[in-house]
PDB file of C-alpha atoms in Angstrom:
ATOM      1  CA  THR A1312     157.393 185.588 245.468  1.00 93.00           C
ATOM      2  CA  THR A1313     161.439 186.006 245.259  1.00 95.00           C
ATOM      3  CA  TYR A1314     163.116 184.481 242.187  1.00 96.00           C
ATOM      4  CA  HIS A1315     164.937 181.866 244.062  1.00 94.00           C
ATOM      5  CA  THR A1316     161.938 180.523 245.325  1.00 95.00           C
ATOM      6  CA  VAL A1317     160.241 180.356 241.750  1.00 96.00           C
ATOM      7  CA  LEU A1318     163.655 178.212 240.945  1.00 95.00           C
ATOM      8  CA  ARG A1319     163.182 176.154 243.998  1.00 95.00           C
ATOM      9  CA  ASP A1320     159.340 175.475 243.420  1.00 97.00           C
ATOM     10  CA  ILE A1321     159.328 175.884 239.395  1.00 97.00           C
ATOM     11  CA  ASP A1322     157.256 172.124 239.229  1.00 97.00           C
ATOM     12  CA  LEU A1323     154.288 173.619 241.311  1.00 97.00           C
ATOM     13  CA  LEU A1324     154.608 177.139 239.899  1.00 97.00           C
ATOM     14  CA  LYS A1325     154.182 175.860 236.063  1.00 96.00           C
ATOM     15  CA  SER A1326     151.542 173.694 236.529  1.00 97.00           C
ATOM     16  CA  ILE A1327     149.315 176.943 237.329  1.00 97.00           C
ATOM     17  CA  HIS A1328     147.926 179.222 234.368  1.00 97.00           C
ATOM     18  CA  TRP A1329     148.359 182.723 235.650  1.00 97.00           C
ATOM     19  CA  GLU A1330     146.485 185.592 234.730  1.00 97.00           C
ATOM     20  CA  TYR A1331     149.687 187.706 235.049  1.00 97.00           C
ATOM     21  CA  VAL A1332     153.293 187.318 235.669  1.00 97.00           C
ATOM     22  CA  ILE A1333     154.780 190.641 236.633  1.00 98.00           C
ATOM     23  CA  LEU A1334     159.066 190.797 237.037  1.00 97.00           C
ATOM     24  CA  ASP A1335     160.152 193.353 239.629  1.00 96.00           C
ATOM     25  CA  GLU A1336     163.756 193.853 238.772  1.00 95.00           C
ATOM     26  CA  SER A1337     163.519 192.018 235.639  1.00 96.00           C
ATOM     27  CA  GLN A1338     167.395 192.447 234.880  1.00 94.00           C
ATOM     28  CA  MET A1339     167.414 189.109 237.173  1.00 95.00           C
ATOM     29  CA  ILE A1340     166.585 186.934 234.277  1.00 97.00           C
ATOM     30  CA  LYS A1341     169.339 188.939 231.721  1.00 95.00           C
ATOM     31  CA  ASN A1342     171.293 185.553 231.572  1.00 95.00           C
ATOM     32  CA  LYS A1343     170.088 183.638 228.980  1.00 95.00           C
ATOM     33  CA  GLU A1344     171.826 180.426 229.890  1.00 95.00           C
ATOM     34  CA  SER A1345     170.836 180.732 233.682  1.00 96.00           C
ATOM     35  CA  LYS A1346     168.143 178.582 235.343  1.00 96.00           C
ATOM     36  CA  MET A1347     166.592 181.658 236.690  1.00 96.00           C
ATOM     37  CA  PHE A1348     166.005 182.713 232.957  1.00 97.00           C
ATOM     38  CA  LYS A1349     164.702 179.269 231.998  1.00 96.00           C
ATOM     39  CA  SER A1350     162.471 178.825 234.884  1.00 97.00           C
ATOM     40  CA  ILE A1351     160.565 182.189 234.539  1.00 97.00           C
ATOM     41  CA  ASN A1352     160.212 181.258 231.012  1.00 97.00           C
ATOM     42  CA  GLU A1353     158.057 177.870 231.907  1.00 97.00           C
ATOM     43  CA  LEU A1354     155.418 179.989 233.643  1.00 97.00           C
ATOM     44  CA  ALA A1355     152.304 179.916 231.686  1.00 96.00           C
ATOM     45  CA  CYS A1356     150.260 183.259 231.638  1.00 96.00           C
ATOM     46  CA  GLU A1357     148.123 185.363 229.875  1.00 96.00           C
ATOM     47  CA  ASN A1358     149.865 188.902 230.300  1.00 97.00           C
ATOM     48  CA  LYS A1359     153.151 189.556 231.067  1.00 97.00           C
ATOM     49  CA  ILE A1360     154.767 192.941 232.527  1.00 97.00           C
ATOM     50  CA  SER A1361     158.611 193.674 233.497  1.00 96.00           C
ATOM     51  CA  LEU A1362     159.689 196.483 235.603  1.00 96.00           C
ATOM     52  CA  SER A1363     163.087 197.417 235.755  1.00 93.00           C
ATOM     53  CA  GLY A1364     165.668 200.522 236.496  1.00 88.00           C
ATOM     54  CA  THR A1365     168.471 199.071 234.806  1.00 89.00           C
ATOM     55  CA  PRO A1366     167.019 196.806 231.911  1.00 91.00           C
ATOM     56  CA  ILE A1367     170.589 196.693 230.326  1.00 91.00           C
ATOM     57  CA  GLU A1368     172.980 196.453 233.116  1.00 89.00           C
ATOM     58  CA  ASN A1369     176.091 194.872 230.669  1.00 89.00           C
ATOM     59  CA  SER A1370     175.244 194.482 227.277  1.00 93.00           C
ATOM     60  CA  LEU A1371     172.305 194.480 224.603  1.00 95.00           C
ATOM     61  CA  SER A1372     171.869 190.915 225.195  1.00 96.00           C
ATOM     62  CA  ASP A1373     170.094 191.721 228.641  1.00 96.00           C
ATOM     63  CA  LEU A1374     167.518 193.439 226.475  1.00 96.00           C
ATOM     64  CA  TRP A1375     167.018 190.264 224.233  1.00 97.00           C
ATOM     65  CA  SER A1376     166.708 187.873 227.339  1.00 97.00           C
ATOM     66  CA  GLN A1377     163.840 190.230 229.177  1.00 97.00           C
ATOM     67  CA  MET A1378     161.893 191.250 225.704  1.00 97.00           C
ATOM     68  CA  GLU A1379     162.411 187.148 225.087  1.00 97.00           C
ATOM     69  CA  PHE A1380     160.023 186.918 228.160  1.00 97.00           C
ATOM     70  CA  LEU A1381     157.734 189.486 227.176  1.00 96.00           C
ATOM     71  CA  ASN A1382     157.265 188.476 223.600  1.00 95.00           C
ATOM     72  CA  PRO A1383     159.323 185.328 222.502  1.00 95.00           C
ATOM     73  CA  GLN A1384     160.995 185.351 219.049  1.00 95.00           C
ATOM     74  CA  MET A1385     160.059 189.118 218.483  1.00 95.00           C
ATOM     75  CA  LEU A1386     163.550 189.798 218.285  1.00 96.00           C
ATOM     76  CA  GLY A1387     164.575 186.114 216.664  1.00 96.00           C
ATOM     77  CA  GLU A1388     166.500 183.571 218.304  1.00 96.00           C
ATOM     78  CA  PHE A1389     169.749 184.966 219.708  1.00 96.00           C
ATOM     79  CA  SER A1390     172.150 184.008 216.946  1.00 96.00           C
ATOM     80  CA  PHE A1391     170.014 186.309 214.649  1.00 97.00           C
ATOM     81  CA  PHE A1392     169.919 189.137 217.147  1.00 97.00           C
ATOM     82  CA  LYS A1393     173.840 188.959 218.072  1.00 96.00           C
ATOM     83  CA  THR A1394     174.305 189.442 214.379  1.00 96.00           C
ATOM     84  CA  ASN A1395     172.019 191.778 213.269  1.00 96.00           C
ATOM     85  CA  TYR A1396     172.059 193.932 216.605  1.00 97.00           C
ATOM     86  CA  LEU A1397     174.048 193.223 219.102  1.00 96.00           C
ATOM     87  CA  LYS A1398     177.303 192.975 217.153  1.00 95.00           C
ATOM     88  CA  PRO A1399     176.522 195.985 214.741  1.00 95.00           C
ATOM     89  CA  ILE A1400     175.846 198.027 217.739  1.00 96.00           C
ATOM     90  CA  GLU A1401     178.298 197.281 220.331  1.00 93.00           C
ATOM     91  CA  LYS A1402     181.265 196.990 218.207  1.00 91.00           C
ATOM     92  CA  PHE A1403     180.874 199.046 215.267  1.00 92.00           C
ATOM     93  CA  ARG A1404     178.308 201.359 216.812  1.00 90.00           C
ATOM     94  CA  ASP A1405     175.851 201.156 213.428  1.00 94.00           C
ATOM     95  CA  GLU A1406     173.471 203.607 213.831  1.00 93.00           C
ATOM     96  CA  ASP A1407     171.249 202.046 211.526  1.00 95.00           C
ATOM     97  CA  ALA A1408     170.899 199.006 213.619  1.00 95.00           C
ATOM     98  CA  GLN A1409     170.202 201.204 216.590  1.00 95.00           C
ATOM     99  CA  ALA A1410     167.596 202.952 215.186  1.00 96.00           C
ATOM    100  CA  GLN A1411     165.628 199.856 213.874  1.00 96.00           C
ATOM    101  CA  LEU A1412     166.030 198.118 217.192  1.00 96.00           C
ATOM    102  CA  ALA A1413     164.866 201.023 219.097  1.00 95.00           C
ATOM    103  CA  LYS A1414     161.823 200.938 216.533  1.00 95.00           C
ATOM    104  CA  LEU A1415     160.913 197.525 217.264  1.00 95.00           C
ATOM    105  CA  VAL A1416     160.929 197.840 221.376  1.00 95.00           C
ATOM    106  CA  LYS A1417     159.709 201.098 221.823  1.00 94.00           C
ATOM    107  CA  PRO A1418     156.241 200.070 221.731  1.00 94.00           C
ATOM    108  CA  PHE A1419     156.550 197.964 224.314  1.00 93.00           C
ATOM    109  CA  ILE A1420     158.617 200.068 226.887  1.00 92.00           C
ATOM    110  CA  LEU A1421     156.619 202.721 228.948  1.00 92.00           C
ATOM    111  CA  ARG A1422     159.615 204.732 230.710  1.00 87.00           C
ATOM    112  CA  ARG A1423     159.936 207.705 233.224  1.00 82.00           C
ATOM    113  CA  THR A1424     162.619 209.689 232.839  1.00 80.00           C
ATOM    114  CA  LYS A1425     164.650 211.313 235.720  1.00 77.00           C
ATOM    115  CA  GLU A1426     163.428 214.659 235.068  1.00 81.00           C
ATOM    116  CA  GLU A1427     159.665 212.916 235.511  1.00 82.00           C
ATOM    117  CA  VAL A1428     160.877 211.414 238.644  1.00 78.00           C
ATOM    118  CA  ALA A1429     162.611 214.008 240.325  1.00 78.00           C
ATOM    119  CA  LYS A1430     159.735 216.126 241.373  1.00 81.00           C
ATOM    120  CA  ASP A1431     158.486 213.058 243.255  1.00 80.00           C
ATOM    121  CA  LEU A1432     161.555 212.666 245.299  1.00 80.00           C
ATOM    122  CA  PRO A1433     162.562 214.323 248.567  1.00 83.00           C
ATOM    123  CA  PRO A1434     165.866 216.943 248.249  1.00 84.00           C
ATOM    124  CA  LEU A1435     168.879 214.234 248.387  1.00 80.00           C
ATOM    125  CA  THR A1436     170.949 214.717 252.013  1.00 86.00           C
ATOM    126  CA  GLU A1437     174.626 213.768 251.825  1.00 88.00           C
ATOM    127  CA  SER A1438     176.514 213.630 254.615  1.00 87.00           C
ATOM    128  CA  VAL A1439     180.731 212.943 254.106  1.00 90.00           C
ATOM    129  CA  GLU A1440     182.660 211.707 257.381  1.00 88.00           C
ATOM    130  CA  TYR A1441     186.548 211.428 257.101  1.00 91.00           C
ATOM    131  CA  ILE A1442     187.685 208.910 259.584  1.00 91.00           C
ATOM    132  CA  ASP A1443     191.218 208.647 260.510  1.00 92.00           C
ATOM    133  CA  LEU A1444     193.023 204.947 260.711  1.00 91.00           C
ATOM    134  CA  ASN A1445     194.114 204.117 264.104  1.00 92.00           C
ATOM    135  CA  LYS A1446     197.769 203.313 264.739  1.00 94.00           C
ATOM    136  CA  THR A1447     197.594 199.454 264.033  1.00 93.00           C
ATOM    137  CA  GLN A1448     195.291 199.670 260.911  1.00 94.00           C
ATOM    138  CA  LYS A1449     197.245 202.353 259.523  1.00 94.00           C
ATOM    139  CA  ASP A1450     200.442 200.008 260.224  1.00 94.00           C
ATOM    140  CA  VAL A1451     199.045 197.408 258.137  1.00 94.00           C
ATOM    141  CA  TYR A1452     197.800 199.761 255.300  1.00 95.00           C
ATOM    142  CA  GLU A1453     201.383 201.323 255.111  1.00 96.00           C
ATOM    143  CA  LYS A1454     202.846 197.844 255.027  1.00 94.00           C
ATOM    144  CA  VAL A1455     200.794 196.505 252.278  1.00 94.00           C
ATOM    145  CA  LYS A1456     201.352 199.686 250.003  1.00 95.00           C
ATOM    146  CA  SER A1457     204.828 199.691 250.293  1.00 96.00           C
ATOM    147  CA  ALA A1458     205.082 195.956 248.981  1.00 94.00           C
ATOM    148  CA  THR A1459     202.275 196.265 246.783  1.00 93.00           C
ATOM    149  CA  ARG A1460     204.293 199.274 244.934  1.00 93.00           C
ATOM    150  CA  ASN A1461     207.228 197.383 244.925  1.00 94.00           C
ATOM    151  CA  TYR A1462     205.337 194.694 243.334  1.00 93.00           C
ATOM    152  CA  LEU A1463     203.672 197.064 240.287  1.00 93.00           C
ATOM    153  CA  LEU A1464     206.860 198.736 239.988  1.00 92.00           C
ATOM    154  CA  GLY A1465     208.442 195.169 238.922  1.00 91.00           C
ATOM    155  CA  LEU A1466     205.597 194.439 236.480  1.00 91.00           C
ATOM    156  CA  ASP A1467     205.545 195.179 232.893  1.00 89.00           C
ATOM    157  CA  ASN A1468     203.050 198.475 232.434  1.00 84.00           C
ATOM    158  CA  ALA A1469     202.578 197.291 228.315  1.00 87.00           C
ATOM    159  CA  ASP A1470     201.244 194.049 229.709  1.00 87.00           C
ATOM    160  CA  ARG A1471     197.345 193.418 229.165  1.00 85.00           C
ATOM    161  CA  SER A1472     197.022 192.072 232.792  1.00 89.00           C
ATOM    162  CA  PHE A1473     199.038 195.289 234.429  1.00 91.00           C
ATOM    163  CA  LYS A1474     195.621 197.221 234.556  1.00 90.00           C
ATOM    164  CA  PHE A1475     193.916 194.222 236.667  1.00 91.00           C
ATOM    165  CA  HIS A1476     196.983 193.734 238.959  1.00 91.00           C
ATOM    166  CA  VAL A1477     196.305 197.876 239.900  1.00 93.00           C
ATOM    167  CA  PHE A1478     192.634 197.337 240.254  1.00 93.00           C
ATOM    168  CA  ALA A1479     193.377 194.252 242.360  1.00 93.00           C
ATOM    169  CA  ALA A1480     195.847 196.172 244.496  1.00 93.00           C
ATOM    170  CA  LEU A1481     193.489 199.421 245.036  1.00 94.00           C
ATOM    171  CA  THR A1482     190.658 196.948 246.052  1.00 94.00           C
ATOM    172  CA  LYS A1483     192.821 195.201 248.696  1.00 94.00           C
ATOM    173  CA  LEU A1484     193.873 198.994 250.179  1.00 95.00           C
ATOM    174  CA  ARG A1485     190.350 199.961 250.034  1.00 94.00           C
ATOM    175  CA  GLN A1486     189.534 196.847 252.226  1.00 95.00           C
ATOM    176  CA  ILE A1487     192.261 197.390 254.660  1.00 95.00           C
ATOM    177  CA  ALA A1488     191.206 200.960 255.136  1.00 93.00           C
ATOM    178  CA  ASN A1489     187.669 199.756 256.000  1.00 93.00           C
ATOM    179  CA  ASN A1490     188.728 196.876 257.997  1.00 94.00           C
ATOM    180  CA  PRO A1491     191.895 194.811 257.709  1.00 94.00           C
ATOM    181  CA  VAL A1492     189.911 191.367 258.596  1.00 93.00           C
ATOM    182  CA  MET A1493     188.535 191.456 254.919  1.00 93.00           C
ATOM    183  CA  VAL A1494     192.104 190.890 254.004  1.00 91.00           C
ATOM    184  CA  ASP A1495     193.576 188.933 256.874  1.00 91.00           C
ATOM    185  CA  GLU A1496     191.396 186.696 259.068  1.00 91.00           C
ATOM    186  CA  SER A1497     193.907 186.663 261.804  1.00 92.00           C
ATOM    187  CA  TYR A1498     193.936 190.808 262.380  1.00 93.00           C
ATOM    188  CA  ALA A1499     193.228 191.339 265.656  1.00 90.00           C
ATOM    189  CA  GLY A1500     193.021 194.961 265.868  1.00 90.00           C
ATOM    190  CA  ASP A1501     190.329 197.362 265.870  1.00 91.00           C
ATOM    191  CA  SER A1502     188.749 199.008 262.615  1.00 93.00           C
ATOM    192  CA  GLU A1503     188.095 203.015 262.980  1.00 92.00           C
ATOM    193  CA  LYS A1504     185.493 202.791 260.320  1.00 92.00           C
ATOM    194  CA  MET A1505     183.549 199.462 261.779  1.00 92.00           C
ATOM    195  CA  ASP A1506     183.386 201.199 265.150  1.00 93.00           C
ATOM    196  CA  TYR A1507     182.196 204.460 263.749  1.00 93.00           C
ATOM    197  CA  ILE A1508     179.520 202.662 261.767  1.00 92.00           C
ATOM    198  CA  LEU A1509     178.453 200.456 264.174  1.00 93.00           C
ATOM    199  CA  SER A1510     178.042 203.278 266.699  1.00 93.00           C
ATOM    200  CA  LYS A1511     175.939 205.371 264.065  1.00 91.00           C
ATOM    201  CA  MET A1512     173.657 202.560 263.430  1.00 92.00           C
ATOM    202  CA  GLU A1513     172.957 201.789 267.119  1.00 93.00           C
ATOM    203  CA  THR A1514     171.944 205.711 267.494  1.00 93.00           C
ATOM    204  CA  LEU A1515     169.732 205.430 264.459  1.00 91.00           C
ATOM    205  CA  TYR A1516     168.386 202.095 265.571  1.00 91.00           C
ATOM    206  CA  LYS A1517     167.642 203.582 269.026  1.00 92.00           C
ATOM    207  CA  ALA A1518     166.193 206.666 267.279  1.00 92.00           C
ATOM    208  CA  GLY A1519     163.668 204.458 265.398  1.00 90.00           C
ATOM    209  CA  HIS A1520     165.184 204.729 261.833  1.00 88.00           C
ATOM    210  CA  LYS A1521     165.699 202.350 259.173  1.00 79.00           C
ATOM    211  CA  VAL A1522     169.042 201.397 258.169  1.00 76.00           C
TER     212      VAL A1522
END
């Protein structure tokens, strides 16, 4: 079932004693404060398995949440984990704490390395397509680019928020390059990239390919 169905039907699902609960993409429960994490941990079962390609996406707290599902209290309460592992490792690069944590979780993790998986995968095929903007789209892009440059030059680049403004400006320009309607809903012109993608998808669909 999907994670969202678990949320919706938790009263029914927690009334059943399961032989196995297997989480696919188990990073979905990484947020210990989420309803998802709390609902999954209400399920009663004999055995638990988690599958994930990215068990730690943002922080070691992701690992705590998944281990708390698999083996409750194995890494202690979160406050204990934060004091003894998360903060020493993430903030101070404490190698002893890192080694201790690795030793604790290693017996419960079955891991395939990229080298082991690579031989099962077909060769990667990559195609890069360069698409010129049409005049209308290019005019919008240049106008926003000019206004953005002037705006950024007027900011204090020593300010802590400066990088955020730069990132937001680049994101906006990237959206315009994709399709100006992503930034301005009233835009009535064409988008070369959108036209290309729709044409490409139609060709692939007619050929019976999955897209």
